[in-house]
Short mmCIF file of C-alpha atoms in Angstrom, two decimals:
data_model
loop_
_atom_site.label_atom_id
_atom_site.label_comp_id
_atom_site.label_asym_id
_atom_site.label_seq_id
_atom_site.Cartn_x
_atom_site.Cartn_y
_atom_site.Cartn_z
CA MET A 1 28.95 183.11 -0.91
CA ALA A 2 30.27 180.42 -3.01
CA PRO A 3 33.61 180.93 -4.67
CA LEU A 4 32.42 180.98 -8.51
CA SER A 5 28.72 182.94 -7.78
CA GLY A 6 28.38 185.40 -10.44
CA ILE A 7 30.39 183.44 -13.12
CA THR A 8 28.33 182.11 -16.11
CA ILE A 9 28.94 179.32 -18.22
CA LEU A 10 28.08 178.11 -21.48
CA ASP A 11 28.60 173.95 -21.87
CA LEU A 12 28.77 172.90 -25.10
CA THR A 13 30.05 169.59 -24.26
CA HIS A 14 28.43 165.75 -23.48
CA VAL A 15 28.75 162.54 -22.23
CA LEU A 16 31.66 162.61 -19.50
CA ALA A 17 34.61 164.17 -19.90
CA GLY A 18 33.39 168.26 -20.65
CA PRO A 19 30.07 167.32 -18.14
CA PHE A 20 32.32 166.44 -15.51
CA ALA A 21 33.81 169.80 -15.20
CA SER A 22 31.06 171.74 -15.75
CA HIS A 23 29.04 170.12 -13.31
CA THR A 24 32.81 170.56 -10.93
CA LEU A 25 32.63 174.51 -11.91
CA PHE A 26 28.75 174.48 -11.04
CA ASP A 27 29.38 172.92 -7.32
CA LEU A 28 31.69 175.65 -6.75
CA GLY A 29 29.20 178.71 -7.71
CA ALA A 30 29.16 178.72 -11.24
CA LYS A 31 25.72 179.44 -13.20
CA VAL A 32 26.57 176.45 -16.36
CA ILE A 33 23.89 176.83 -19.20
CA LYS A 34 24.40 173.93 -21.18
CA LEU A 35 23.61 174.00 -25.00
CA GLU A 36 22.02 170.44 -25.97
CA ARG A 37 21.74 169.47 -29.86
CA PRO A 38 18.35 169.47 -30.90
CA GLY A 39 15.66 166.65 -30.99
CA ALA A 40 18.15 163.34 -29.06
CA GLY A 41 20.21 165.87 -27.03
CA ASP A 42 23.03 164.72 -24.79
CA ASP A 43 24.16 161.12 -25.67
CA THR A 44 23.53 160.64 -22.03
CA ARG A 45 20.28 161.20 -21.74
CA ALA A 46 20.03 157.39 -23.00
CA PHE A 47 21.83 155.68 -20.77
CA PRO A 48 20.54 153.54 -18.10
CA PRO A 49 19.59 153.23 -15.75
CA PHE A 50 15.86 155.45 -15.56
CA LEU A 51 14.75 156.91 -12.90
CA GLN A 52 10.55 157.94 -13.44
CA GLY A 53 11.45 158.28 -16.73
CA GLU A 54 15.24 160.05 -16.91
CA SER A 55 18.43 158.77 -17.04
CA ALA A 56 19.92 158.84 -13.54
CA TYR A 57 23.87 158.87 -15.34
CA PHE A 58 22.29 162.06 -17.12
CA ALA A 59 21.37 163.70 -13.71
CA ALA A 60 24.36 162.69 -12.12
CA LEU A 61 26.37 164.61 -14.81
CA ASN A 62 24.03 167.59 -15.47
CA ALA A 63 22.38 168.35 -11.97
CA GLY A 64 21.01 171.87 -11.34
CA LYS A 65 22.50 172.71 -14.67
CA ALA A 66 19.28 174.88 -17.26
CA SER A 67 19.03 173.14 -20.17
CA ILE A 68 18.33 174.42 -23.62
CA THR A 69 19.05 172.98 -27.70
CA LEU A 70 20.69 174.60 -29.90
CA ASP A 71 21.31 174.04 -33.76
CA LEU A 72 24.20 176.24 -34.29
CA LYS A 73 23.84 175.91 -38.56
CA ALA A 74 20.85 177.64 -37.68
CA ALA A 75 20.91 181.47 -38.11
CA GLU A 76 18.32 182.06 -35.46
CA ASP A 77 19.55 180.25 -33.74
CA ARG A 78 23.11 180.70 -34.06
CA ALA A 79 21.66 184.76 -33.33
CA LEU A 80 20.86 182.92 -29.70
CA PHE A 81 23.95 181.70 -28.57
CA GLU A 82 26.11 185.20 -29.74
CA ARG A 83 23.34 186.35 -27.31
CA LEU A 84 24.02 184.24 -24.52
CA LEU A 85 27.77 184.63 -25.55
CA ALA A 86 27.72 188.50 -24.38
CA HIS A 87 27.13 187.71 -21.15
CA ALA A 88 29.34 184.33 -20.54
CA ASP A 89 32.18 184.15 -18.89
CA ILE A 90 33.92 181.05 -20.05
CA LEU A 91 32.55 178.75 -22.83
CA LEU A 92 33.24 174.87 -22.42
CA GLU A 93 33.58 172.22 -25.55
CA ASN A 94 33.96 168.67 -26.12
CA TYR A 95 33.88 168.24 -29.80
CA ARG A 96 36.55 166.94 -32.08
CA PRO A 97 39.57 169.66 -33.09
CA GLY A 98 38.25 171.88 -36.21
CA VAL A 99 34.36 172.15 -35.66
CA MET A 100 33.80 175.03 -33.81
CA GLU A 101 36.14 176.90 -36.43
CA ARG A 102 33.63 175.78 -38.90
CA LEU A 103 31.02 176.84 -37.11
CA GLY A 104 32.93 180.34 -37.02
CA TYR A 105 33.26 180.19 -33.29
CA GLY A 106 36.67 178.67 -32.67
CA TYR A 107 38.21 180.24 -29.89
CA GLU A 108 40.86 183.06 -32.61
CA THR A 109 36.81 184.76 -33.35
CA LEU A 110 35.89 184.84 -30.33
CA HIS A 111 38.94 186.34 -28.54
CA GLN A 112 38.44 188.61 -31.02
CA THR A 113 35.02 189.84 -30.16
CA HIS A 114 34.88 188.26 -26.76
CA PRO A 115 38.38 189.10 -25.50
CA ARG A 116 37.61 188.22 -21.87
CA LEU A 117 35.79 185.00 -22.59
CA ILE A 118 37.53 181.82 -20.71
CA TYR A 119 37.16 178.77 -23.87
CA GLY A 120 38.08 175.55 -22.73
CA ALA A 121 38.13 172.65 -24.84
CA VAL A 122 38.52 168.39 -24.01
CA SER A 123 39.64 166.07 -26.25
CA GLY A 124 41.08 162.80 -26.78
CA TYR A 125 44.09 164.63 -28.51
CA GLY A 126 44.75 167.87 -27.81
CA HIS A 127 43.92 170.52 -30.59
CA THR A 128 47.54 170.29 -32.16
CA GLY A 129 49.69 167.21 -33.04
CA PRO A 130 49.69 163.91 -34.85
CA ASP A 131 46.59 162.16 -33.84
CA ALA A 132 44.54 165.42 -33.34
CA ALA A 133 41.63 164.74 -35.77
CA LYS A 134 41.27 161.15 -34.54
CA PRO A 135 38.19 160.28 -31.94
CA ALA A 136 39.15 158.99 -28.31
CA TYR A 137 36.53 157.23 -25.44
CA ASP A 138 37.70 155.99 -22.41
CA MET A 139 39.68 153.18 -23.09
CA VAL A 140 41.25 153.41 -25.85
CA VAL A 141 43.03 156.87 -23.42
CA GLN A 142 43.92 154.78 -21.30
CA ALA A 143 45.21 152.04 -23.09
CA ARG A 144 47.46 153.80 -25.61
CA GLY A 145 48.13 156.12 -22.38
CA GLY A 146 49.66 152.90 -20.07
CA VAL A 147 47.06 152.99 -17.91
CA MET A 148 46.01 148.86 -18.32
CA SER A 149 49.41 147.91 -18.66
CA ILE A 150 49.83 148.57 -15.07
CA THR A 151 46.24 147.44 -13.92
CA GLY A 152 44.89 143.57 -13.65
CA GLU A 153 47.13 140.32 -11.73
CA GLU A 154 50.54 140.02 -12.68
CA GLY A 155 51.32 137.46 -15.86
CA GLY A 156 47.42 138.37 -16.78
CA PRO A 157 46.04 140.81 -19.21
CA PRO A 158 45.70 144.42 -19.89
CA VAL A 159 42.24 145.60 -17.43
CA ARG A 160 40.50 148.78 -18.23
CA VAL A 161 40.33 150.96 -14.52
CA GLY A 162 36.73 150.74 -13.13
CA ALA A 163 35.46 154.13 -13.08
CA SER A 164 36.16 156.31 -16.64
CA ILE A 165 39.04 157.89 -15.52
CA GLY A 166 40.28 158.42 -19.38
CA ASP A 167 38.00 161.30 -19.00
CA ILE A 168 37.33 162.43 -15.32
CA VAL A 169 40.48 163.07 -15.23
CA ALA A 170 41.04 164.59 -18.27
CA GLY A 171 37.63 167.02 -16.70
CA MET A 172 39.57 167.32 -13.82
CA TYR A 173 42.20 169.21 -15.74
CA LEU A 174 40.10 171.13 -17.61
CA THR A 175 38.61 172.22 -14.28
CA GLN A 176 41.66 173.20 -13.40
CA GLY A 177 42.87 175.55 -16.27
CA VAL A 178 40.06 177.19 -15.82
CA LEU A 179 39.87 177.50 -12.61
CA ALA A 180 43.74 179.29 -12.96
CA ALA A 181 42.41 181.16 -16.17
CA LEU A 182 40.03 182.87 -14.45
CA TYR A 183 42.46 183.63 -11.86
CA ASP A 184 44.89 184.94 -14.22
CA ARG A 185 41.41 186.84 -16.02
CA GLU A 186 42.01 189.28 -12.94
CA LYS A 187 45.92 190.33 -13.51
CA THR A 188 45.11 190.69 -17.02
CA GLY A 189 41.57 191.15 -18.36
CA LEU A 190 42.04 188.47 -20.47
CA GLY A 191 40.39 185.23 -21.34
CA ALA A 192 43.01 182.19 -22.51
CA LYS A 193 42.30 178.95 -24.35
CA ILE A 194 42.66 175.74 -21.87
CA ASP A 195 43.74 172.47 -24.39
CA VAL A 196 43.27 169.53 -22.36
CA ALA A 197 43.97 166.29 -24.32
CA MET A 198 42.53 163.01 -22.49
CA LEU A 199 45.91 161.22 -23.40
CA ASP A 200 47.79 163.62 -22.11
CA SER A 201 45.61 163.37 -18.15
CA GLN A 202 46.57 159.80 -18.28
CA LEU A 203 50.29 160.21 -18.46
CA ALA A 204 50.19 162.90 -16.31
CA ILE A 205 48.60 160.47 -13.11
CA GLN A 206 51.38 158.01 -14.07
CA GLU A 207 54.01 159.13 -11.42
CA HIS A 208 55.45 156.09 -10.62
CA SER A 209 55.68 154.36 -13.74
CA ILE A 210 57.27 157.21 -15.69
CA ALA A 211 60.25 157.69 -12.72
CA LEU A 212 60.19 154.39 -12.55
CA THR A 213 61.42 153.55 -15.93
CA THR A 214 63.24 157.02 -16.14
CA ALA A 215 65.51 155.88 -13.52
CA THR A 216 65.88 152.55 -14.35
CA GLY A 217 64.55 151.78 -18.09
CA LYS A 218 62.42 149.32 -16.69
CA ALA A 219 59.15 149.17 -18.21
CA PRO A 220 56.74 149.32 -15.12
CA GLY A 221 54.37 146.15 -14.97
CA ARG A 222 51.13 144.34 -13.47
#
């Protein structure tokens, strides 16, 4: 039996960081129900390359998930969402901070009605702080986090890492947080909110750069 057999995830995430996390949790045995917007669905459904008319990129991140469309502003769809919530262990979202609150499904509200629910969120700069409302993309957080300043040739310009580590590392930290919350729930009976910032995740993987600057005062270079 897989480690997460019997765990149900409602996946409101799209593009990469969130879907990477939910795909990892699916690989560990969780049931993932992907909730997509009506019409186009997840943006990555339109990403090339295509195989037999379907996005291979989308499939790489979402294979095995059950997908349905929901409009959380429509009364009928909200009722369905709330029925799904009653059976969910984990909810994942990567909207800008404040969106779920405006829809009436922020963590504080859901914790009152579903105290065992684990709420996992990933965004560019986290749900608190001066940049919380700003959008972010992989290249932006690679640059702001300093990764591009140590990537490339000496004396050359900043270089983006080929793999989308701005998204992927954040997805990995979201996965770790969710697994820790599941373990804690076994002891407390309560869910928790996991708030992962893409920028924080880029800083966390630069152990040598941070140690060098702290110990010597020198900025790391390429």
